[in-house]
Short mmCIF file of C-alpha atoms and ligand atoms in Angstrom, two decimals:
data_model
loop_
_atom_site.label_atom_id
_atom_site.label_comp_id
_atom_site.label_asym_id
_atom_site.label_seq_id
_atom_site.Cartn_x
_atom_site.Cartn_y
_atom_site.Cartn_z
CA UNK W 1 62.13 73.24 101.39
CA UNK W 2 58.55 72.01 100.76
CA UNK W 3 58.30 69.05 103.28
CA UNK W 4 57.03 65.89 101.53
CA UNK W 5 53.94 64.05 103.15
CA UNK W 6 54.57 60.91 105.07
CA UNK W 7 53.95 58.10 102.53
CA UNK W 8 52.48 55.73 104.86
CA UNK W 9 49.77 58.27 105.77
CA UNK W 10 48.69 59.26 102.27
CA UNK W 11 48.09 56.16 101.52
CA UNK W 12 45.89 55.46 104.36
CA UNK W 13 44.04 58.72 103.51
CA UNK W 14 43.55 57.88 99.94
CA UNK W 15 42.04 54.43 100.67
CA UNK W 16 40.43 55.89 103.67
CA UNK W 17 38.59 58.33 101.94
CA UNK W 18 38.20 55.84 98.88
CA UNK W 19 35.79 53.87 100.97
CA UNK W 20 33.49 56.43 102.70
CA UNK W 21 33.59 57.69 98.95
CA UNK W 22 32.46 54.44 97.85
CA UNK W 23 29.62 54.22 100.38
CA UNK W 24 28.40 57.57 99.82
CA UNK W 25 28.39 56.51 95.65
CA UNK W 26 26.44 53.64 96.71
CA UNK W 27 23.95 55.41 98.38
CA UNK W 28 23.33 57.87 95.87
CA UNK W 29 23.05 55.41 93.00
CA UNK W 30 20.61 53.15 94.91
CA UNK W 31 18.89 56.88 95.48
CA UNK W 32 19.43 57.42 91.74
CA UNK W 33 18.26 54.42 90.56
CA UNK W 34 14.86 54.84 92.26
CA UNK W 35 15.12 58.09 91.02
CA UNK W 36 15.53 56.76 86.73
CA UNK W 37 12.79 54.17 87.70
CA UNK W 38 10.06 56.79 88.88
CA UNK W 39 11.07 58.88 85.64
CA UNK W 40 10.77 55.76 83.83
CA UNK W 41 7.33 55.26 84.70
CA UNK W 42 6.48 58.94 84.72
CA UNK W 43 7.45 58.74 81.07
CA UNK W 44 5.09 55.47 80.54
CA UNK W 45 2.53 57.91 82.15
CA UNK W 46 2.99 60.42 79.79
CA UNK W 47 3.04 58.06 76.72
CA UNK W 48 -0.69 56.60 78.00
CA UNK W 49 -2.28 60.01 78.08
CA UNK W 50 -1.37 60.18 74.53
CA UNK W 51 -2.47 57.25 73.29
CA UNK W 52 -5.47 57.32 75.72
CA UNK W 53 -6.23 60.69 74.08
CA UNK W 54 -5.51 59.38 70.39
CA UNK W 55 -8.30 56.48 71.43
CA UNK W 56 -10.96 58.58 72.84
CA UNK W 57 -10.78 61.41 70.29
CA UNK W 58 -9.12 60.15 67.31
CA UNK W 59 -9.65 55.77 67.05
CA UNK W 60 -8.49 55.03 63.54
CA UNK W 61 -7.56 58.29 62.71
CA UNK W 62 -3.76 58.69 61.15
CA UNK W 63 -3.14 61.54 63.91
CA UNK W 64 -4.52 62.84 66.97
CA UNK W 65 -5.86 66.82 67.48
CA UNK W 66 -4.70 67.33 70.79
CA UNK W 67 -6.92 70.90 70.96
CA UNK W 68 -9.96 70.48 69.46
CA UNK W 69 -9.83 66.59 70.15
CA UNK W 70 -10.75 65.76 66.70
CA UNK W 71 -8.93 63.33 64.55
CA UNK W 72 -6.72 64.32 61.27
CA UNK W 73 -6.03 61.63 58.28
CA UNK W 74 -2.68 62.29 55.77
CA UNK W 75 -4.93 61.13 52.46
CA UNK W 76 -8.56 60.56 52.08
CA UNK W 77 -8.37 57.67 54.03
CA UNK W 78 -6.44 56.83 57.09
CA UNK W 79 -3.38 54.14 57.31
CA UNK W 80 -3.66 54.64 61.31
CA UNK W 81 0.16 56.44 61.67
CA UNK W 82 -0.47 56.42 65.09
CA UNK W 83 -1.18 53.05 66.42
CA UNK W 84 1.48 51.74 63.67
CA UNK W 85 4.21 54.09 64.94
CA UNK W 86 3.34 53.60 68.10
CA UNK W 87 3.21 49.37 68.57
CA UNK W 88 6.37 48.56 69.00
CA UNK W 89 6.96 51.40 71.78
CA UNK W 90 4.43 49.99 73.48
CA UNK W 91 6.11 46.41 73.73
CA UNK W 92 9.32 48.02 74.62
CA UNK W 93 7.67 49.54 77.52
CA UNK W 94 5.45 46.38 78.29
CA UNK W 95 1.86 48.01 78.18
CA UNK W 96 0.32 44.78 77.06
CA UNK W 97 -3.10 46.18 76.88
CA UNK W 98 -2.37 49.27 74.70
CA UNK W 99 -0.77 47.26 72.60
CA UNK W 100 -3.78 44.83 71.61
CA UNK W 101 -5.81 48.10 71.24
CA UNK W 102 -3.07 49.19 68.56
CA UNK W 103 -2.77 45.33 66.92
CA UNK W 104 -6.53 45.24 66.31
CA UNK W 105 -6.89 48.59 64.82
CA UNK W 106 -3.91 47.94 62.83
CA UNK W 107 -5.06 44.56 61.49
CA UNK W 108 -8.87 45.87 60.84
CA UNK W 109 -8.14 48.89 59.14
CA UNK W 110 -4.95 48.15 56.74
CA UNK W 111 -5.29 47.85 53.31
CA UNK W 112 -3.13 49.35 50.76
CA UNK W 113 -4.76 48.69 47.52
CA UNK W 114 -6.38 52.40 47.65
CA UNK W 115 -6.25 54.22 44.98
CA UNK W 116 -4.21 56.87 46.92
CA UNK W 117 -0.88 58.86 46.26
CA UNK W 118 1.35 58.28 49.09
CA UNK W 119 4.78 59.67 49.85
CA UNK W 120 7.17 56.88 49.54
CA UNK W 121 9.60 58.66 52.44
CA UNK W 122 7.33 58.71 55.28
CA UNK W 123 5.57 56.02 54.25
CA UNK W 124 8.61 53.96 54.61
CA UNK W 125 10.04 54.97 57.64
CA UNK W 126 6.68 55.09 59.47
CA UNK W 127 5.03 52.30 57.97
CA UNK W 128 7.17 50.05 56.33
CA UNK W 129 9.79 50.26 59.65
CA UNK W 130 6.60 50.07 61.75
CA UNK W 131 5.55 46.66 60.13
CA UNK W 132 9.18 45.00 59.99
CA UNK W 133 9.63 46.29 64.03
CA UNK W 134 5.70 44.55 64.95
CA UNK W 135 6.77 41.62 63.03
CA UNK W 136 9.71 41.07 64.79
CA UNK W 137 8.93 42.33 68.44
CA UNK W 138 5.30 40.19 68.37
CA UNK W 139 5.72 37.12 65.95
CA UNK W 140 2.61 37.79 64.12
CA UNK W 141 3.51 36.93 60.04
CA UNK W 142 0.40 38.96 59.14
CA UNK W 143 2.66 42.28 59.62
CA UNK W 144 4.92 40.58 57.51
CA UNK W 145 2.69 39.83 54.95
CA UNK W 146 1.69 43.37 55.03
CA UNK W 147 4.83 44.95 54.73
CA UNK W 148 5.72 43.03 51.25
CA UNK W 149 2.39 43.82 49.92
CA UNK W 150 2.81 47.57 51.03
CA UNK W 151 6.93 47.48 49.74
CA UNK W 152 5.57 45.82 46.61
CA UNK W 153 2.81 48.89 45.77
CA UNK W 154 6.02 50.94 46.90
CA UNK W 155 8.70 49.68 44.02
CA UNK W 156 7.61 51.58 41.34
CA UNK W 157 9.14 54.17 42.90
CA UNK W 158 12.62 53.16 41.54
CA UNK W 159 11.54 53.13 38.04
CA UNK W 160 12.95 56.34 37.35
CA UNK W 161 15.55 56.49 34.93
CA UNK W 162 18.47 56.93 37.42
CA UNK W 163 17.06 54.50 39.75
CA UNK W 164 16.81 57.45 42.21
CA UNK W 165 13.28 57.24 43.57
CA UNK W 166 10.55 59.42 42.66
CA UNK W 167 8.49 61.42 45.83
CA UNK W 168 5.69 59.31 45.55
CA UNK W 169 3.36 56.68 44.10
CA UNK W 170 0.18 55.59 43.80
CA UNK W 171 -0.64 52.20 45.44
CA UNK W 172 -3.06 50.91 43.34
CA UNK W 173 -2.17 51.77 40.14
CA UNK W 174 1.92 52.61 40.55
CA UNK W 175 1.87 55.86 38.82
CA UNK W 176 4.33 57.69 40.31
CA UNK W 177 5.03 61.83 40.42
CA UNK W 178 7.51 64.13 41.65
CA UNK W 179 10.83 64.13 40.25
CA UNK W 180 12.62 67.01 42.32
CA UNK W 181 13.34 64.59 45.60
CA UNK W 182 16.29 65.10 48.35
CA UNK W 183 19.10 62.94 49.53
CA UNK W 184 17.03 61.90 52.82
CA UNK W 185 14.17 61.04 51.02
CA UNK W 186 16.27 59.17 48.32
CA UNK W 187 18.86 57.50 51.01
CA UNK W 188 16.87 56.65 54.00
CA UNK W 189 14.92 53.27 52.40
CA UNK W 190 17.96 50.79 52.78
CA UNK W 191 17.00 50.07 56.54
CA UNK W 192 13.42 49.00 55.75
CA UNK W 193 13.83 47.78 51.95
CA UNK W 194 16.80 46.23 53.05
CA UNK W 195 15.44 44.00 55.95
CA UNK W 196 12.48 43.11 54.27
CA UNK W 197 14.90 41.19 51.71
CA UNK W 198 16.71 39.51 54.50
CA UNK W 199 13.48 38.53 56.14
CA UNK W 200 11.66 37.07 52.84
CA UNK W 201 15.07 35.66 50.90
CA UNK W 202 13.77 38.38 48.18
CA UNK W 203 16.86 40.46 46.81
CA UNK W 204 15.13 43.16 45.20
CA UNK W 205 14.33 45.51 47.63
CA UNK W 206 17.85 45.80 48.86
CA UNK W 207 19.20 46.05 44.78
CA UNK W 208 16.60 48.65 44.44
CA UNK W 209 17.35 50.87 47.75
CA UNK W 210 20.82 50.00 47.65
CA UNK W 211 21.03 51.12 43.86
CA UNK W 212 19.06 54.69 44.98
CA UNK W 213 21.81 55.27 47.46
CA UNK W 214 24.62 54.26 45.40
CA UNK W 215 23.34 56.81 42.46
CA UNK W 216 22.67 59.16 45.15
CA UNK W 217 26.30 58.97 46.04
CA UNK W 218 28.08 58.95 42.53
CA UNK W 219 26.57 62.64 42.25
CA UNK W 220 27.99 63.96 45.22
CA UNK W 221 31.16 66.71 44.60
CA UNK W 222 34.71 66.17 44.30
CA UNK W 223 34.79 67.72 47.97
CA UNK W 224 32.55 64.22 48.60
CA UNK W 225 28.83 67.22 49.79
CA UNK W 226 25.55 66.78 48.68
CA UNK W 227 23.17 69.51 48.34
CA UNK W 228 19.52 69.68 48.81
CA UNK W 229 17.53 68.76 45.95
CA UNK W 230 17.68 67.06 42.92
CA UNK W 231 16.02 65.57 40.19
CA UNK W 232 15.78 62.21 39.75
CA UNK W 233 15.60 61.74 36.16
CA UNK W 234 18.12 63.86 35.10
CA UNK W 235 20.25 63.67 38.60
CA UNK W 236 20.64 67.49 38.05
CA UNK W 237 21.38 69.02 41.55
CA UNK W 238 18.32 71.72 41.99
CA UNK W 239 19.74 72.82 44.92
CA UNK W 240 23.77 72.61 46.17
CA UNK W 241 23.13 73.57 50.04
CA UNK W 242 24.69 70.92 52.33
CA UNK W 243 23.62 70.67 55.93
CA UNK W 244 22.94 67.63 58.27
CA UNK W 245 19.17 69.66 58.30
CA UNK W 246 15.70 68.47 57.16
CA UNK W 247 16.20 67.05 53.47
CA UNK W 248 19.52 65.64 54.11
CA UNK W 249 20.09 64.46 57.82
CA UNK W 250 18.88 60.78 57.53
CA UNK W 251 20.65 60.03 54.12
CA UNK W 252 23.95 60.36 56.20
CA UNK W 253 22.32 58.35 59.24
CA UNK W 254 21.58 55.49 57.16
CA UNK W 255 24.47 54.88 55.43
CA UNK W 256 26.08 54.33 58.77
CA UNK W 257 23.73 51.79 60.09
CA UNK W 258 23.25 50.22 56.70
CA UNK W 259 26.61 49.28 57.42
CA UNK W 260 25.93 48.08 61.19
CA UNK W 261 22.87 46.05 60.17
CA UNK W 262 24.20 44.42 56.85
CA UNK W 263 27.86 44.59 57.25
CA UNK W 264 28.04 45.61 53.61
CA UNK W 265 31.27 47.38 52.66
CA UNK W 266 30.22 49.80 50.00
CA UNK W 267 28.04 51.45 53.07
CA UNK W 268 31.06 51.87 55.11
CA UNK W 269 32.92 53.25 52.19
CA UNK W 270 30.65 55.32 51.77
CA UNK W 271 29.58 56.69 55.07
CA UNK W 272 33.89 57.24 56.14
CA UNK W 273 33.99 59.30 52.84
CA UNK W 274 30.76 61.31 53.80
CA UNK W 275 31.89 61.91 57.82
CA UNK W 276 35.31 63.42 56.18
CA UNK W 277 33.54 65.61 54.01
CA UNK W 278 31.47 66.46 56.87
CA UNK W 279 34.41 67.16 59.32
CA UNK W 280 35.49 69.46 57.28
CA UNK W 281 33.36 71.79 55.83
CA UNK W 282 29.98 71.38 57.82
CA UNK W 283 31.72 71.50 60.99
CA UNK W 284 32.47 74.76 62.75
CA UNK W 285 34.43 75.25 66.21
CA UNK W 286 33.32 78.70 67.62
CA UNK W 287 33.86 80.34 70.70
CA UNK W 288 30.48 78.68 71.87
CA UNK W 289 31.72 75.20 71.12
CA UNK W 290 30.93 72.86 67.95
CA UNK W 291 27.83 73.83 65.37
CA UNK W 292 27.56 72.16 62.04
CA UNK W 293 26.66 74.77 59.78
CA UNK W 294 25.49 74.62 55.87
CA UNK W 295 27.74 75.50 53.10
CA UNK W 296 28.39 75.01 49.26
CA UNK W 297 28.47 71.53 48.12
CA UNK W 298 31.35 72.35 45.24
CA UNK W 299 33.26 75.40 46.74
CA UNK W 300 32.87 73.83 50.33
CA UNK W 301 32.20 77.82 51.83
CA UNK W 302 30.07 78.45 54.61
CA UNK W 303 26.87 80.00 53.40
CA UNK W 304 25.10 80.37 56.82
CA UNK W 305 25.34 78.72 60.56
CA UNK W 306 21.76 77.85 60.33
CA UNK W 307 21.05 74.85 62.99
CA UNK W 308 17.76 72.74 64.16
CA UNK W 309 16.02 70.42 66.08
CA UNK W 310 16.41 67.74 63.14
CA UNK W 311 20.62 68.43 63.06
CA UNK W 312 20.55 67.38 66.68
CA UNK W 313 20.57 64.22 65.36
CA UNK W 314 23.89 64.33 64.62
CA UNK W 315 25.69 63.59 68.06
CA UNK W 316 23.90 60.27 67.84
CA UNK W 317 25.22 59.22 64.94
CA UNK W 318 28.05 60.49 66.06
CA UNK W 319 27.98 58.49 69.13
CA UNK W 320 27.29 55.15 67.23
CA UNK W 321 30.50 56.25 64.95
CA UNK W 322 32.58 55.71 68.33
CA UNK W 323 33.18 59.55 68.24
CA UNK W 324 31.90 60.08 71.43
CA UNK W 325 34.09 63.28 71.88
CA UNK W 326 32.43 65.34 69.20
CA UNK W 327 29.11 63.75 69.80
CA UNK W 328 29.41 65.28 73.55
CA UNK W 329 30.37 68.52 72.42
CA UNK W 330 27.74 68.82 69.49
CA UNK W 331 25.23 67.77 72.18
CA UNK W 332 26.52 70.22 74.52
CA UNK W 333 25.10 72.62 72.07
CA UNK W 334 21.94 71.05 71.40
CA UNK W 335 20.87 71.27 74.99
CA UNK W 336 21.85 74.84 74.98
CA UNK W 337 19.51 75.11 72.32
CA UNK W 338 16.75 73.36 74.20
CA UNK W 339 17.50 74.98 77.85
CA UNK W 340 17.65 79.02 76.34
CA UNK W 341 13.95 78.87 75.13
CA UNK W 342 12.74 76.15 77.64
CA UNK W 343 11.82 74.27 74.48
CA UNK W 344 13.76 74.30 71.37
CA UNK W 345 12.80 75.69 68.19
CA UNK W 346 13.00 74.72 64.88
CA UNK W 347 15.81 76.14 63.81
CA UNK W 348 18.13 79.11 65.27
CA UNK W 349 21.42 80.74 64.03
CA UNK W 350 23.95 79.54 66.45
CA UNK W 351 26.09 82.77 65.48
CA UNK W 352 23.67 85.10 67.31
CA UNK W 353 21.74 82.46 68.91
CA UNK W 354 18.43 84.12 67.73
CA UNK W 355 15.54 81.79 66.64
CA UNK W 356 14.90 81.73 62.89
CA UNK W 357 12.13 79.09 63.20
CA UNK W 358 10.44 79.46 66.42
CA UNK W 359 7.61 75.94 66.46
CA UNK W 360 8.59 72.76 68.18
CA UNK W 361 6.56 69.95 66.60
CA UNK W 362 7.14 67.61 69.41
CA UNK W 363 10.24 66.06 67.86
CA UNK W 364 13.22 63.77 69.27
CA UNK W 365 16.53 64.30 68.23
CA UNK W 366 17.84 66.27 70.74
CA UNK W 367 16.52 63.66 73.43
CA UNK W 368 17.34 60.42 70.79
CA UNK W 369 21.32 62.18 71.20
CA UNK W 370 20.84 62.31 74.85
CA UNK W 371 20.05 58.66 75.01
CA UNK W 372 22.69 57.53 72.87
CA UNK W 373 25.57 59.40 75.00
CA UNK W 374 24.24 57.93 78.47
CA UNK W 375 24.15 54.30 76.77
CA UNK W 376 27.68 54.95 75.48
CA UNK W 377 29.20 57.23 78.34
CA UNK W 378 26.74 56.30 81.45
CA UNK W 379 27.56 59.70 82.09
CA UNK W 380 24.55 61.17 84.45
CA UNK W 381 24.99 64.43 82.59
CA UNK W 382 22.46 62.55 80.28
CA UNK W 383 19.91 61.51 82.59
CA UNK W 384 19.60 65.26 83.75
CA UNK W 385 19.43 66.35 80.23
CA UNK W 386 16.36 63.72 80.04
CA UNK W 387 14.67 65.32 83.19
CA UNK W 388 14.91 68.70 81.40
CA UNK W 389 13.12 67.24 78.20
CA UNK W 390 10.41 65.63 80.90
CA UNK W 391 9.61 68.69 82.43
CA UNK W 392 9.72 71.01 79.53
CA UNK W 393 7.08 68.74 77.74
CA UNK W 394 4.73 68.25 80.36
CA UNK W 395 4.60 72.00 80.84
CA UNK W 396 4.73 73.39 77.82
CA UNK W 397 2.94 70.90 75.29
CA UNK W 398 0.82 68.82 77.85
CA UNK W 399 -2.88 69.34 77.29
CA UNK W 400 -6.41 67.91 78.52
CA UNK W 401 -6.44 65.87 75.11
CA UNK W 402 -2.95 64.83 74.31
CA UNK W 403 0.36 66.65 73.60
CA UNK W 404 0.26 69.27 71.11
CA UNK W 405 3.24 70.61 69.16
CA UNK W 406 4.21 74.88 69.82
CA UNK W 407 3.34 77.47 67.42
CA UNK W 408 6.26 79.39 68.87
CA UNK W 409 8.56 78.33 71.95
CA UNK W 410 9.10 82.27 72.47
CA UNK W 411 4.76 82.44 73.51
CA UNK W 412 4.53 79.02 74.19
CA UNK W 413 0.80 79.45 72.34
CA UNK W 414 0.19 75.89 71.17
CA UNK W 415 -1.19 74.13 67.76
CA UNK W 416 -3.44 71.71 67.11
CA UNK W 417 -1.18 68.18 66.19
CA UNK W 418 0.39 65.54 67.54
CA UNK W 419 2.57 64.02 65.10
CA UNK W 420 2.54 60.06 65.61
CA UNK W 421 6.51 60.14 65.86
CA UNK W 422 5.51 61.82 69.23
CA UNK W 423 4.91 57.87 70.10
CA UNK W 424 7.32 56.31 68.13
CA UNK W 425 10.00 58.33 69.22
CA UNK W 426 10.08 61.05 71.67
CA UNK W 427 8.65 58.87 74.51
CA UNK W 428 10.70 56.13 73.32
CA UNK W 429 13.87 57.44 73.38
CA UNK W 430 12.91 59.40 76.52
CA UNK W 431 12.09 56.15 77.87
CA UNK W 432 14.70 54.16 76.81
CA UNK W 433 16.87 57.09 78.47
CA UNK W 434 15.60 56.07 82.03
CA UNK W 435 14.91 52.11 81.52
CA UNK W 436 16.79 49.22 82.45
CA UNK W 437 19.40 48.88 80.31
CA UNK W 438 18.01 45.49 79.21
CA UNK W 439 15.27 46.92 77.65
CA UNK W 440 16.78 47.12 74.53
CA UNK W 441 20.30 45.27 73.48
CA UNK W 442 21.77 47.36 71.21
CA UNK W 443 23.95 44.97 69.94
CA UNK W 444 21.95 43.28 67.90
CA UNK W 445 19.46 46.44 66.03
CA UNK W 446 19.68 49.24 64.84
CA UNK W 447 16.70 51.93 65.01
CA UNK W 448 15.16 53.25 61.60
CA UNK W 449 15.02 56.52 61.00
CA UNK W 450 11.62 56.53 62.96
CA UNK W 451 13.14 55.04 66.04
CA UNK W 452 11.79 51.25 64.92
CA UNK W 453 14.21 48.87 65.63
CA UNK W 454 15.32 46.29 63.39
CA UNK W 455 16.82 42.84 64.77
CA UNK W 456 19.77 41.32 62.70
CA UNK W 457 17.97 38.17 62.81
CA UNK W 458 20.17 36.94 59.68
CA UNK W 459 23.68 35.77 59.33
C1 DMJ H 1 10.77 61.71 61.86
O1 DMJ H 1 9.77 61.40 60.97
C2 DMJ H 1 12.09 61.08 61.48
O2 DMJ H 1 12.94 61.09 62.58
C3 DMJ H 1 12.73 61.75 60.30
O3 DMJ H 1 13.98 61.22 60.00
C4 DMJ H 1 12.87 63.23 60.59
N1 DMJ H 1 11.66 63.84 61.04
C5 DMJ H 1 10.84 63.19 62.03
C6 DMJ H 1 11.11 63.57 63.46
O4 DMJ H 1 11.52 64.83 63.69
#
């Protein structure tokens, strides 16, 4: 017979060993919270040499060369992406001074009655977010005032004859062109559109965005997928591919924090139908863990287990959605992706895990995911993951004159842009990863699609 432990002595062992536990866990989170700080400020570091580089090579410029230390405008004249994207980063991470630099070029150089077509998309989550986030971070109704008059030139965009937006318009004159759009560029507007009525009492921006989404949504499949493209006029599907990829992956992200920001039901409706769909015919368990693939948006069949650097968005999201055991295991994957190459590419095919896209143009998902799960989970898992993206981009994409995005993370042989979401949110997230958690009170904003938060400053 198996002789039982005395109970008296377990006991003492368990809370014996309990405390030196407890004093070892203290000393290795006092260790590990000098250790977040330093990374912290390493990241801050990081973050000036860009914008340091942007202002010696590039001052006014939409976007920073980081090779030939040139600068690079979007249209033929600039609407300084950088410093805009970049403000309210800098608040967040309290570099006073930069910030000034980036408020005076902003407020020198904007003016949107050019006679310029723009696309509405970026324009609105870059832009448009940017504005609402300065106005609201530094108080200054000038960025207000610019964001209706920039939203106004935008409208036209709506005036298509399902309300779906059209790809772009032209600020002066409101001619618009492009009628073959995508459900991201159609469904991620209600964030900044949105706000902008909450903030000004002015209802139609939300009506309009809110109408593009709803439209958007009537025309998914009786499975409840959306594919690619399609037109807005006729709101004929062009293409029936559903993924959570490039084209798609913020129309699902904003539906959910539409509903977080505004507490409107019909987003909520709509974003539980969507994550259903999505459960069940994007997501794929495989011996390697869970992928979201692409498949059909009527039969609901796999067509490939294609998978990028914008999916890895998805655990996030999925975080945010209270799902935090998918998220983890999604995100699992995501850092596999990032950790086989060193840097992760574009795109691979989880299947084989070979890369199909091999660039990395210095984007965030995979670290905005990591920083969701620690502020959710507080799990240190995260913080490592953060170290990894730290390290990987100060060795692979770190030059003399900024960061510059890969050609291929295979050669590591690099190309000659830095894409002002670099600033808005790579570092950001990668900073909010290792800052106090104070920094940013997550009850009460969401982040755009660009990583600019918006304050529910409205009942
Ligand atoms: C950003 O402009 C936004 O995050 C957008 O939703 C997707 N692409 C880039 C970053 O990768």
């Amino acid at each position: 017979m198996i002789k039982k432990p005395n109970l008296y002595l377990t006991i003492l062992f368990v809370l014996l060993s309990m405390s030196c536990n407890r004093v070892q866990n203290e000393k290795s989170l006092k260790e590990t919270q000098q250790e977040i700080s330093i990374l912290a400020e390493q990241v801050k570091t990081e973050f000036k040499h860009a914008w340091n580089s942007y202002m010696k090579y590039a001052k006014g410029h939409d976007a920073l060369k980081p090779l030939s230390g040139t600068g690079h405008n979007w249209y033929s004249r600039s609407f300084v992406m950088t410093p805009m994207d970049a403000f309210d980063t800098m608040i967040l991470m309290g570099l006073t001074e930069e910030a000034k630099e980036a408020k005076a070029l902003i407020l020198d150089s904007l003016d949107f009655n050019k006679d310029i077509m723009v696309q509405n998309f970026e324009i609105t989550i870059r832009m448009l977010g940017g504005l609402i986030s300065a106005y609201q971070l530094d108080g200054d109704t000038v960025f207000l005032d610019l964001a209706v008059d920039l939203a106004n030139r935008l409208l036209p965009v709506f005036d298509s004859p399902t309300g779906m937006p059209y790809w772009g318009v032209n600020l002066k004159t409101g001619q618009t062109s492009g009628n073959i759009s995508n459900p991201a560029e159609i469904g991620t507007l209600m964030l900044e559109f949105g706000s902008l009525s909450k903030l000004t009492g002015n209802h139609v921006y939300y009506e309009k965005a809110k109408r593009a989404v709803v439209e958007l949504y009537s025309r998914q499949s009786d499975i409840g997928l959306v594919g690619e493209e399609i037109n807005v006029e006729t709101g004929e599907w062009t293409n029936k591919t559903c993924h959570l990829g490039g084209r798609i992956d913020s129309y699902y992200e904003y539906l959910l924090k539409s509903w977080l920001l505004f507490d409107d039901p019909d987003f909520l409706a709509m974003w539980e139908a969507c994550i259903l769909a999505i459960d069940e015919y994007l997501a794929d368990s495989t011996d390697s863990g869970l992928w979201y693939g692409q498949a059909d948006m009527y039969t609901g069949e796999r067509i490939s287990s294609r998978f990028g650097a914008l999916d890895a968005f998805f655990p996030a999201v999925l975080a945010l959605n209270g799902d935090i055991g998918k998220a983890r295991a999604l995100q699992e994957n995501c850092f596999k992706m990032w950790e086989k190459w060193g840097i992760e590419p574009e795109q691979i095919d989880y299947a084989s895990m070979e890369v199909i896209s091999p660039s990395y143009v210095l984007r965030p998902e995979n670290i905005e995911s990591a920083f969701y799960l620690y502020h959710f989970t507080r799990d240190p898992v995260y913080l490592e993951m953060g170290k990894v993206y730290l390290n990987s981009l100060i060795k692979y994409c770190k030059t003399e004159k900024g960061y510059a995005m890969l050609k291929s993370v295979i050669t590591k042989e690099k190309g000659d842009e830095m894409e002002s979401f670099f600033l808005a949110e790579t570092l950001k997230y990668l900073y909010l990863l290792f800052a106090p958690f104070e920094t940013i009170d997550m009850e009460t904003m969401v982040f755009n699609t660009e990583a600019h938060p918006i304050y529910k400053t409205w009942d």
